[in-house]
């Protein structure tokens, strides 16, 4: 009976050792695996940054219109309107009243832009010194007559009556414009056959927009 118990004890011990041997390495391997750092997976290559879109070149700024050298300004919003110079005008002188030597002066804007007819025409008589005396008050620059392309301005010129008093007869006149600047101008001429010029009574009116007013001022 004791022999059976001893055999049973030995068998139990052997079984326990067998079980320990079977479980031990697996646990050790698990522990070892837990203790070792798991190799990190290779990081995925970062996406190549897309090149930034090339900025479109800005459109070149339009050159600002330069002031015209002929005395005519711009006509767009905010543009200045310059005084009329002789380069953009045609000029005529027509006899209106022989007894007083009165002539109707007319200028027309032949340019492509508007301009202002300032003050009085500057009129000289043939080879005589000096210019015609200004008659009547002219508006200021801001209120001066605006001449659109093709528009006309008028002024009245009087040489004076040929009544035996002092005076000289001339066959032509020349005209330039007031410009309130040092703009160079070429005088515009017109024939005035037999025009008597009195040193005391010759005169010229400011520019107006109709012939009737020009001859009645």
JSON list of C-alpha atoms in Angstrom, two decimals:
[
{"chain": "A", "resi": 1, "resn": "UNK", "atom": "CA", "xyz": [0.00, 0.00, 0.00]},
{"chain": "A", "resi": 2, "resn": "UNK", "atom": "CA", "xyz": [2.85, 2.38, 0.86]},
{"chain": "A", "resi": 3, "resn": "UNK", "atom": "CA", "xyz": [4.44, 1.39, -2.45]},
{"chain": "A", "resi": 4, "resn": "UNK", "atom": "CA", "xyz": [1.31, 2.41, -4.34]},
{"chain": "A", "resi": 5, "resn": "UNK", "atom": "CA", "xyz": [1.19, 5.78, -2.56]},
{"chain": "A", "resi": 6, "resn": "UNK", "atom": "CA", "xyz": [4.89, 6.39, -3.30]},
{"chain": "A", "resi": 7, "resn": "UNK", "atom": "CA", "xyz": [4.39, 5.51, -6.95]},
{"chain": "A", "resi": 8, "resn": "UNK", "atom": "CA", "xyz": [1.43, 7.83, -7.14]},
{"chain": "A", "resi": 9, "resn": "UNK", "atom": "CA", "xyz": [3.48, 10.68, -5.59]},
{"chain": "A", "resi": 10, "resn": "UNK", "atom": "CA", "xyz": [6.32, 10.12, -8.03]},
{"chain": "A", "resi": 11, "resn": "UNK", "atom": "CA", "xyz": [3.87, 10.10, -10.93]},
{"chain": "A", "resi": 12, "resn": "UNK", "atom": "CA", "xyz": [2.33, 13.36, -9.74]},
{"chain": "A", "resi": 13, "resn": "UNK", "atom": "CA", "xyz": [5.74, 14.99, -9.44]},
{"chain": "A", "resi": 14, "resn": "UNK", "atom": "CA", "xyz": [6.74, 13.87, -12.90]},
{"chain": "A", "resi": 15, "resn": "UNK", "atom": "CA", "xyz": [3.46, 15.18, -14.32]},
{"chain": "A", "resi": 16, "resn": "UNK", "atom": "CA", "xyz": [3.98, 18.53, -12.62]},
{"chain": "A", "resi": 17, "resn": "UNK", "atom": "CA", "xyz": [7.50, 18.81, -14.03]},
{"chain": "A", "resi": 18, "resn": "UNK", "atom": "CA", "xyz": [6.22, 17.99, -17.50]},
{"chain": "A", "resi": 19, "resn": "UNK", "atom": "CA", "xyz": [3.57, 20.63, -17.27]},
{"chain": "A", "resi": 20, "resn": "UNK", "atom": "CA", "xyz": [6.10, 23.20, -16.00]},
{"chain": "A", "resi": 21, "resn": "UNK", "atom": "CA", "xyz": [8.47, 22.43, -18.87]},
{"chain": "A", "resi": 22, "resn": "UNK", "atom": "CA", "xyz": [5.67, 22.76, -21.40]},
{"chain": "A", "resi": 23, "resn": "UNK", "atom": "CA", "xyz": [4.39, 26.13, -20.11]},
{"chain": "A", "resi": 24, "resn": "UNK", "atom": "CA", "xyz": [7.66, 27.77, -19.01]},
{"chain": "A", "resi": 25, "resn": "UNK", "atom": "CA", "xyz": [9.31, 28.50, -22.41]},
{"chain": "A", "resi": 26, "resn": "UNK", "atom": "CA", "xyz": [6.05, 29.81, -23.85]},
{"chain": "A", "resi": 27, "resn": "UNK", "atom": "CA", "xyz": [5.65, 32.25, -20.97]},
{"chain": "A", "resi": 28, "resn": "UNK", "atom": "CA", "xyz": [9.32, 33.17, -21.19]},
{"chain": "A", "resi": 29, "resn": "UNK", "atom": "CA", "xyz": [9.00, 33.72, -24.91]},
{"chain": "A", "resi": 30, "resn": "UNK", "atom": "CA", "xyz": [5.94, 35.90, -24.30]},
{"chain": "A", "resi": 31, "resn": "UNK", "atom": "CA", "xyz": [7.73, 37.83, -21.64]},
{"chain": "A", "resi": 32, "resn": "UNK", "atom": "CA", "xyz": [10.78, 38.14, -23.80]},
{"chain": "A", "resi": 33, "resn": "UNK", "atom": "CA", "xyz": [8.64, 39.27, -26.66]},
{"chain": "A", "resi": 34, "resn": "UNK", "atom": "CA", "xyz": [6.97, 41.83, -24.43]},
{"chain": "A", "resi": 35, "resn": "UNK", "atom": "CA", "xyz": [10.36, 43.08, -23.24]},
{"chain": "A", "resi": 36, "resn": "UNK", "atom": "CA", "xyz": [11.83, 43.52, -26.72]},
{"chain": "A", "resi": 37, "resn": "UNK", "atom": "CA", "xyz": [10.74, 46.65, -28.63]},
{"chain": "A", "resi": 38, "resn": "UNK", "atom": "CA", "xyz": [8.72, 45.78, -31.67]},
{"chain": "A", "resi": 39, "resn": "UNK", "atom": "CA", "xyz": [10.56, 47.13, -34.73]},
{"chain": "A", "resi": 40, "resn": "UNK", "atom": "CA", "xyz": [8.70, 50.19, -35.90]},
{"chain": "A", "resi": 41, "resn": "UNK", "atom": "CA", "xyz": [7.19, 49.82, -39.30]},
{"chain": "A", "resi": 42, "resn": "UNK", "atom": "CA", "xyz": [9.02, 51.78, -41.97]},
{"chain": "A", "resi": 43, "resn": "UNK", "atom": "CA", "xyz": [7.48, 55.22, -42.14]},
{"chain": "A", "resi": 44, "resn": "UNK", "atom": "CA", "xyz": [5.64, 55.81, -45.38]},
{"chain": "A", "resi": 45, "resn": "UNK", "atom": "CA", "xyz": [7.51, 58.33, -47.49]},
{"chain": "A", "resi": 46, "resn": "UNK", "atom": "CA", "xyz": [5.95, 61.74, -47.13]},
{"chain": "A", "resi": 47, "resn": "UNK", "atom": "CA", "xyz": [4.07, 62.95, -50.17]},
{"chain": "A", "resi": 48, "resn": "UNK", "atom": "CA", "xyz": [6.16, 65.22, -52.33]},
{"chain": "A", "resi": 49, "resn": "UNK", "atom": "CA", "xyz": [4.93, 68.77, -51.89]},
{"chain": "A", "resi": 50, "resn": "UNK", "atom": "CA", "xyz": [3.19, 70.01, -54.97]},
{"chain": "A", "resi": 51, "resn": "UNK", "atom": "CA", "xyz": [5.07, 72.92, -56.46]},
{"chain": "A", "resi": 52, "resn": "UNK", "atom": "CA", "xyz": [3.21, 76.16, -55.87]},
{"chain": "A", "resi": 53, "resn": "UNK", "atom": "CA", "xyz": [1.48, 77.51, -58.93]},
{"chain": "A", "resi": 54, "resn": "UNK", "atom": "CA", "xyz": [3.60, 80.05, -60.72]},
{"chain": "A", "resi": 55, "resn": "UNK", "atom": "CA", "xyz": [2.07, 83.47, -60.23]},
{"chain": "A", "resi": 56, "resn": "UNK", "atom": "CA", "xyz": [0.68, 84.85, -63.43]},
{"chain": "A", "resi": 57, "resn": "UNK", "atom": "CA", "xyz": [2.63, 87.92, -64.50]},
{"chain": "A", "resi": 58, "resn": "UNK", "atom": "CA", "xyz": [0.65, 91.03, -63.76]},
{"chain": "A", "resi": 59, "resn": "UNK", "atom": "CA", "xyz": [-0.60, 92.92, -66.76]},
{"chain": "A", "resi": 60, "resn": "UNK", "atom": "CA", "xyz": [1.59, 95.91, -67.53]},
{"chain": "A", "resi": 61, "resn": "UNK", "atom": "CA", "xyz": [0.09, 99.15, -66.38]},
{"chain": "A", "resi": 62, "resn": "UNK", "atom": "CA", "xyz": [-1.28, 101.23, -69.19]},
{"chain": "A", "resi": 63, "resn": "UNK", "atom": "CA", "xyz": [0.90, 104.27, -69.74]},
{"chain": "A", "resi": 64, "resn": "UNK", "atom": "CA", "xyz": [-0.80, 107.41, -68.63]},
{"chain": "A", "resi": 65, "resn": "UNK", "atom": "CA", "xyz": [-1.71, 109.71, -71.41]},
{"chain": "A", "resi": 66, "resn": "UNK", "atom": "CA", "xyz": [0.78, 112.51, -71.58]},
{"chain": "A", "resi": 67, "resn": "UNK", "atom": "CA", "xyz": [-0.36, 116.05, -71.84]},
{"chain": "A", "resi": 68, "resn": "UNK", "atom": "CA", "xyz": [-0.70, 117.09, -75.44]},
{"chain": "A", "resi": 69, "resn": "UNK", "atom": "CA", "xyz": [1.86, 119.54, -76.70]},
{"chain": "A", "resi": 70, "resn": "UNK", "atom": "CA", "xyz": [-0.65, 121.24, -78.96]},
{"chain": "A", "resi": 71, "resn": "UNK", "atom": "CA", "xyz": [-2.66, 122.76, -76.16]},
{"chain": "A", "resi": 72, "resn": "UNK", "atom": "CA", "xyz": [-5.50, 120.25, -76.08]},
{"chain": "A", "resi": 73, "resn": "UNK", "atom": "CA", "xyz": [-6.14, 118.11, -73.01]},
{"chain": "A", "resi": 74, "resn": "UNK", "atom": "CA", "xyz": [-7.80, 114.79, -72.21]},
{"chain": "A", "resi": 75, "resn": "UNK", "atom": "CA", "xyz": [-11.51, 114.13, -72.33]},
{"chain": "A", "resi": 76, "resn": "UNK", "atom": "CA", "xyz": [-11.86, 111.15, -70.03]},
{"chain": "A", "resi": 77, "resn": "UNK", "atom": "CA", "xyz": [-13.22, 111.20, -66.46]},
{"chain": "A", "resi": 78, "resn": "UNK", "atom": "CA", "xyz": [-10.98, 113.25, -64.26]},
{"chain": "A", "resi": 79, "resn": "UNK", "atom": "CA", "xyz": [-8.85, 114.45, -67.16]},
{"chain": "A", "resi": 80, "resn": "UNK", "atom": "CA", "xyz": [-7.86, 118.11, -67.30]},
{"chain": "A", "resi": 81, "resn": "UNK", "atom": "CA", "xyz": [-9.00, 120.20, -70.25]},
{"chain": "A", "resi": 82, "resn": "UNK", "atom": "CA", "xyz": [-6.20, 122.46, -71.40]},
{"chain": "A", "resi": 83, "resn": "UNK", "atom": "CA", "xyz": [-6.41, 125.86, -73.10]},
{"chain": "A", "resi": 84, "resn": "UNK", "atom": "CA", "xyz": [-6.69, 125.87, -76.88]},
{"chain": "A", "resi": 85, "resn": "UNK", "atom": "CA", "xyz": [-3.48, 126.62, -78.73]},
{"chain": "A", "resi": 86, "resn": "UNK", "atom": "CA", "xyz": [-3.23, 127.62, -82.38]},
{"chain": "A", "resi": 87, "resn": "UNK", "atom": "CA", "xyz": [-1.95, 124.15, -83.33]},
{"chain": "A", "resi": 88, "resn": "UNK", "atom": "CA", "xyz": [-5.44, 122.67, -82.89]},
{"chain": "A", "resi": 89, "resn": "UNK", "atom": "CA", "xyz": [-7.42, 125.53, -84.40]},
{"chain": "A", "resi": 90, "resn": "UNK", "atom": "CA", "xyz": [-8.46, 126.86, -87.77]},
{"chain": "A", "resi": 91, "resn": "UNK", "atom": "CA", "xyz": [-8.93, 130.62, -88.01]},
{"chain": "A", "resi": 92, "resn": "UNK", "atom": "CA", "xyz": [-10.90, 132.99, -90.26]},
{"chain": "A", "resi": 93, "resn": "UNK", "atom": "CA", "xyz": [-11.72, 136.72, -90.22]},
{"chain": "A", "resi": 94, "resn": "UNK", "atom": "CA", "xyz": [-14.82, 137.94, -92.09]},
{"chain": "A", "resi": 95, "resn": "UNK", "atom": "CA", "xyz": [-15.72, 141.59, -92.67]},
{"chain": "A", "resi": 96, "resn": "UNK", "atom": "CA", "xyz": [-18.92, 142.36, -90.75]},
{"chain": "A", "resi": 97, "resn": "UNK", "atom": "CA", "xyz": [-19.23, 146.17, -90.84]},
{"chain": "A", "resi": 98, "resn": "UNK", "atom": "CA", "xyz": [-17.10, 148.24, -93.22]},
{"chain": "A", "resi": 99, "resn": "UNK", "atom": "CA", "xyz": [-17.79, 151.62, -91.63]},
{"chain": "A", "resi": 100, "resn": "UNK", "atom": "CA", "xyz": [-16.30, 150.61, -88.29]},
{"chain": "A", "resi": 101, "resn": "UNK", "atom": "CA", "xyz": [-13.79, 148.15, -89.69]},
{"chain": "A", "resi": 102, "resn": "UNK", "atom": "CA", "xyz": [-15.49, 145.34, -87.75]},
{"chain": "A", "resi": 103, "resn": "UNK", "atom": "CA", "xyz": [-14.52, 141.71, -88.42]},
{"chain": "A", "resi": 104, "resn": "UNK", "atom": "CA", "xyz": [-15.98, 138.51, -87.13]},
{"chain": "A", "resi": 105, "resn": "UNK", "atom": "CA", "xyz": [-13.19, 136.25, -85.92]},
{"chain": "A", "resi": 106, "resn": "UNK", "atom": "CA", "xyz": [-13.83, 132.54, -85.81]},
{"chain": "A", "resi": 107, "resn": "UNK", "atom": "CA", "xyz": [-11.76, 129.61, -84.52]},
{"chain": "A", "resi": 108, "resn": "UNK", "atom": "CA", "xyz": [-12.73, 125.94, -84.82]},
{"chain": "A", "resi": 109, "resn": "UNK", "atom": "CA", "xyz": [-11.25, 123.05, -82.87]},
{"chain": "A", "resi": 110, "resn": "UNK", "atom": "CA", "xyz": [-9.77, 120.69, -85.46]},
{"chain": "A", "resi": 111, "resn": "UNK", "atom": "CA", "xyz": [-8.21, 118.43, -82.81]},
{"chain": "A", "resi": 112, "resn": "UNK", "atom": "CA", "xyz": [-9.50, 115.19, -81.33]},
{"chain": "A", "resi": 113, "resn": "UNK", "atom": "CA", "xyz": [-9.89, 116.48, -77.78]},
{"chain": "A", "resi": 114, "resn": "UNK", "atom": "CA", "xyz": [-11.78, 119.37, -76.18]},
{"chain": "A", "resi": 115, "resn": "UNK", "atom": "CA", "xyz": [-9.97, 122.54, -75.17]},
{"chain": "A", "resi": 116, "resn": "UNK", "atom": "CA", "xyz": [-10.90, 125.88, -73.64]},
{"chain": "A", "resi": 117, "resn": "UNK", "atom": "CA", "xyz": [-10.86, 129.19, -75.50]},
{"chain": "A", "resi": 118, "resn": "UNK", "atom": "CA", "xyz": [-9.47, 131.47, -72.83]},
{"chain": "A", "resi": 119, "resn": "UNK", "atom": "CA", "xyz": [-10.02, 135.20, -72.54]},
{"chain": "A", "resi": 120, "resn": "UNK", "atom": "CA", "xyz": [-9.58, 137.37, -75.63]},
{"chain": "A", "resi": 121, "resn": "UNK", "atom": "CA", "xyz": [-7.82, 136.58, -78.89]},
{"chain": "A", "resi": 122, "resn": "UNK", "atom": "CA", "xyz": [-4.41, 138.21, -79.12]},
{"chain": "A", "resi": 123, "resn": "UNK", "atom": "CA", "xyz": [-4.62, 140.08, -82.43]},
{"chain": "A", "resi": 124, "resn": "UNK", "atom": "CA", "xyz": [-1.83, 142.02, -84.16]},
{"chain": "A", "resi": 125, "resn": "UNK", "atom": "CA", "xyz": [-2.33, 144.25, -87.20]},
{"chain": "A", "resi": 126, "resn": "UNK", "atom": "CA", "xyz": [0.05, 143.70, -90.08]},
{"chain": "A", "resi": 127, "resn": "UNK", "atom": "CA", "xyz": [3.47, 145.12, -89.25]},
{"chain": "A", "resi": 128, "resn": "UNK", "atom": "CA", "xyz": [2.17, 147.41, -86.52]},
{"chain": "A", "resi": 129, "resn": "UNK", "atom": "CA", "xyz": [3.49, 147.06, -82.99]},
{"chain": "A", "resi": 130, "resn": "UNK", "atom": "CA", "xyz": [1.23, 145.97, -80.18]},
{"chain": "A", "resi": 131, "resn": "UNK", "atom": "CA", "xyz": [-2.04, 144.08, -80.11]},
{"chain": "A", "resi": 132, "resn": "UNK", "atom": "CA", "xyz": [-5.72, 144.95, -80.24]},
{"chain": "A", "resi": 133, "resn": "UNK", "atom": "CA", "xyz": [-7.16, 146.44, -77.06]},
{"chain": "A", "resi": 134, "resn": "UNK", "atom": "CA", "xyz": [-9.31, 144.02, -75.06]},
{"chain": "A", "resi": 135, "resn": "UNK", "atom": "CA", "xyz": [-12.99, 144.99, -74.86]},
{"chain": "A", "resi": 136, "resn": "UNK", "atom": "CA", "xyz": [-15.38, 143.43, -72.35]},
{"chain": "A", "resi": 137, "resn": "UNK", "atom": "CA", "xyz": [-14.72, 141.09, -69.47]},
{"chain": "A", "resi": 138, "resn": "UNK", "atom": "CA", "xyz": [-13.75, 137.48, -70.12]},
{"chain": "A", "resi": 139, "resn": "UNK", "atom": "CA", "xyz": [-14.72, 134.58, -67.82]},
{"chain": "A", "resi": 140, "resn": "UNK", "atom": "CA", "xyz": [-12.12, 132.87, -65.66]},
{"chain": "A", "resi": 141, "resn": "UNK", "atom": "CA", "xyz": [-10.24, 129.76, -66.71]},
{"chain": "A", "resi": 142, "resn": "UNK", "atom": "CA", "xyz": [-12.73, 127.35, -65.11]},
{"chain": "A", "resi": 143, "resn": "UNK", "atom": "CA", "xyz": [-15.66, 129.04, -66.88]},
{"chain": "A", "resi": 144, "resn": "UNK", "atom": "CA", "xyz": [-13.94, 129.66, -70.21]},
{"chain": "A", "resi": 145, "resn": "UNK", "atom": "CA", "xyz": [-15.69, 128.48, -73.35]},
{"chain": "A", "resi": 146, "resn": "UNK", "atom": "CA", "xyz": [-15.22, 124.74, -73.88]},
{"chain": "A", "resi": 147, "resn": "UNK", "atom": "CA", "xyz": [-14.62, 123.71, -77.49]},
{"chain": "A", "resi": 148, "resn": "UNK", "atom": "CA", "xyz": [-15.38, 120.10, -78.29]},
{"chain": "A", "resi": 149, "resn": "UNK", "atom": "CA", "xyz": [-13.79, 118.70, -81.46]},
{"chain": "A", "resi": 150, "resn": "UNK", "atom": "CA", "xyz": [-15.42, 120.54, -84.38]},
{"chain": "A", "resi": 151, "resn": "UNK", "atom": "CA", "xyz": [-16.90, 123.29, -82.18]},
{"chain": "A", "resi": 152, "resn": "UNK", "atom": "CA", "xyz": [-16.41, 127.00, -82.92]},
{"chain": "A", "resi": 153, "resn": "UNK", "atom": "CA", "xyz": [-15.79, 130.15, -80.88]},
{"chain": "A", "resi": 154, "resn": "UNK", "atom": "CA", "xyz": [-16.34, 133.74, -82.06]},
{"chain": "A", "resi": 155, "resn": "UNK", "atom": "CA", "xyz": [-14.93, 137.16, -81.26]},
{"chain": "A", "resi": 156, "resn": "UNK", "atom": "CA", "xyz": [-15.51, 140.63, -82.66]},
{"chain": "A", "resi": 157, "resn": "UNK", "atom": "CA", "xyz": [-12.59, 142.76, -83.87]},
{"chain": "A", "resi": 158, "resn": "UNK", "atom": "CA", "xyz": [-12.96, 146.46, -84.56]},
{"chain": "A", "resi": 159, "resn": "UNK", "atom": "CA", "xyz": [-10.22, 148.46, -86.26]},
{"chain": "A", "resi": 160, "resn": "UNK", "atom": "CA", "xyz": [-12.00, 151.79, -85.78]},
{"chain": "A", "resi": 161, "resn": "UNK", "atom": "CA", "xyz": [-13.80, 154.16, -88.17]},
{"chain": "A", "resi": 162, "resn": "UNK", "atom": "CA", "xyz": [-11.80, 155.73, -90.95]},
{"chain": "A", "resi": 163, "resn": "UNK", "atom": "CA", "xyz": [-13.02, 159.26, -90.27]},
{"chain": "A", "resi": 164, "resn": "UNK", "atom": "CA", "xyz": [-9.90, 161.19, -91.06]},
{"chain": "A", "resi": 165, "resn": "UNK", "atom": "CA", "xyz": [-8.37, 160.68, -87.65]},
{"chain": "A", "resi": 166, "resn": "UNK", "atom": "CA", "xyz": [-5.06, 159.01, -86.94]},
{"chain": "A", "resi": 167, "resn": "UNK", "atom": "CA", "xyz": [-4.73, 155.47, -88.10]},
{"chain": "A", "resi": 168, "resn": "UNK", "atom": "CA", "xyz": [-3.11, 153.03, -90.51]},
{"chain": "A", "resi": 169, "resn": "UNK", "atom": "CA", "xyz": [-4.51, 150.68, -93.13]},
{"chain": "A", "resi": 170, "resn": "UNK", "atom": "CA", "xyz": [-3.36, 147.06, -93.00]},
{"chain": "A", "resi": 171, "resn": "UNK", "atom": "CA", "xyz": [-4.00, 144.12, -95.29]},
{"chain": "A", "resi": 172, "resn": "UNK", "atom": "CA", "xyz": [-3.84, 141.29, -92.77]},
{"chain": "A", "resi": 173, "resn": "UNK", "atom": "CA", "xyz": [-4.01, 140.34, -89.12]},
{"chain": "A", "resi": 174, "resn": "UNK", "atom": "CA", "xyz": [-2.46, 137.57, -87.05]},
{"chain": "A", "resi": 175, "resn": "UNK", "atom": "CA", "xyz": [-3.96, 135.81, -84.04]},
{"chain": "A", "resi": 176, "resn": "UNK", "atom": "CA", "xyz": [-2.71, 133.71, -81.15]},
{"chain": "A", "resi": 177, "resn": "UNK", "atom": "CA", "xyz": [-4.60, 132.37, -78.13]},
{"chain": "A", "resi": 178, "resn": "UNK", "atom": "CA", "xyz": [-4.36, 133.14, -74.47]},
{"chain": "A", "resi": 179, "resn": "UNK", "atom": "CA", "xyz": [-3.13, 129.97, -72.78]},
{"chain": "A", "resi": 180, "resn": "UNK", "atom": "CA", "xyz": [-2.12, 131.15, -69.30]},
{"chain": "A", "resi": 181, "resn": "UNK", "atom": "CA", "xyz": [1.21, 129.37, -69.91]},
{"chain": "A", "resi": 182, "resn": "UNK", "atom": "CA", "xyz": [4.40, 129.57, -71.94]},
{"chain": "A", "resi": 183, "resn": "UNK", "atom": "CA", "xyz": [3.00, 127.29, -74.66]},
{"chain": "A", "resi": 184, "resn": "UNK", "atom": "CA", "xyz": [4.70, 128.14, -77.93]},
{"chain": "A", "resi": 185, "resn": "UNK", "atom": "CA", "xyz": [2.25, 129.02, -80.70]},
{"chain": "A", "resi": 186, "resn": "UNK", "atom": "CA", "xyz": [2.46, 129.79, -84.37]},
{"chain": "A", "resi": 187, "resn": "UNK", "atom": "CA", "xyz": [0.28, 132.82, -85.17]},
{"chain": "A", "resi": 188, "resn": "UNK", "atom": "CA", "xyz": [-2.67, 132.17, -87.47]},
{"chain": "A", "resi": 189, "resn": "UNK", "atom": "CA", "xyz": [-3.13, 134.79, -90.18]},
{"chain": "A", "resi": 190, "resn": "UNK", "atom": "CA", "xyz": [-6.13, 136.09, -92.10]},
{"chain": "A", "resi": 191, "resn": "UNK", "atom": "CA", "xyz": [-6.47, 138.71, -94.86]},
{"chain": "A", "resi": 192, "resn": "UNK", "atom": "CA", "xyz": [-8.21, 142.01, -93.98]},
{"chain": "A", "resi": 193, "resn": "UNK", "atom": "CA", "xyz": [-7.91, 144.15, -97.11]},
{"chain": "A", "resi": 194, "resn": "UNK", "atom": "CA", "xyz": [-8.25, 147.87, -96.42]},
{"chain": "A", "resi": 195, "resn": "UNK", "atom": "CA", "xyz": [-8.68, 147.49, -92.64]},
{"chain": "A", "resi": 196, "resn": "UNK", "atom": "CA", "xyz": [-8.25, 150.87, -90.99]},
{"chain": "A", "resi": 197, "resn": "UNK", "atom": "CA", "xyz": [-6.65, 150.58, -87.56]},
{"chain": "A", "resi": 198, "resn": "UNK", "atom": "CA", "xyz": [-7.16, 153.48, -85.16]},
{"chain": "A", "resi": 199, "resn": "UNK", "atom": "CA", "xyz": [-4.69, 153.59, -82.25]},
{"chain": "A", "resi": 200, "resn": "UNK", "atom": "CA", "xyz": [-7.45, 154.87, -79.95]},
{"chain": "A", "resi": 201, "resn": "UNK", "atom": "CA", "xyz": [-10.54, 152.85, -80.90]},
{"chain": "A", "resi": 202, "resn": "UNK", "atom": "CA", "xyz": [-9.36, 149.42, -82.07]},
{"chain": "A", "resi": 203, "resn": "UNK", "atom": "CA", "xyz": [-10.60, 146.59, -79.84]},
{"chain": "A", "resi": 204, "resn": "UNK", "atom": "CA", "xyz": [-11.44, 142.90, -79.64]},
{"chain": "A", "resi": 205, "resn": "UNK", "atom": "CA", "xyz": [-14.05, 141.03, -77.58]},
{"chain": "A", "resi": 206, "resn": "UNK", "atom": "CA", "xyz": [-13.60, 137.82, -75.56]},
{"chain": "A", "resi": 207, "resn": "UNK", "atom": "CA", "xyz": [-14.43, 134.48, -77.14]},
{"chain": "A", "resi": 208, "resn": "UNK", "atom": "CA", "xyz": [-18.16, 133.62, -77.08]},
{"chain": "A", "resi": 209, "resn": "UNK", "atom": "CA", "xyz": [-20.22, 130.79, -78.51]},
{"chain": "A", "resi": 210, "resn": "UNK", "atom": "CA", "xyz": [-22.20, 132.77, -81.14]},
{"chain": "A", "resi": 211, "resn": "UNK", "atom": "CA", "xyz": [-21.53, 135.39, -83.81]},
{"chain": "A", "resi": 212, "resn": "UNK", "atom": "CA", "xyz": [-24.31, 137.78, -82.72]},
{"chain": "A", "resi": 213, "resn": "UNK", "atom": "CA", "xyz": [-22.86, 138.29, -79.25]},
{"chain": "A", "resi": 214, "resn": "UNK", "atom": "CA", "xyz": [-19.35, 138.62, -80.66]},
{"chain": "A", "resi": 215, "resn": "UNK", "atom": "CA", "xyz": [-20.38, 141.59, -82.81]},
{"chain": "A", "resi": 216, "resn": "UNK", "atom": "CA", "xyz": [-22.58, 143.29, -80.20]},
{"chain": "A", "resi": 217, "resn": "UNK", "atom": "CA", "xyz": [-20.32, 143.32, -77.15]}
]
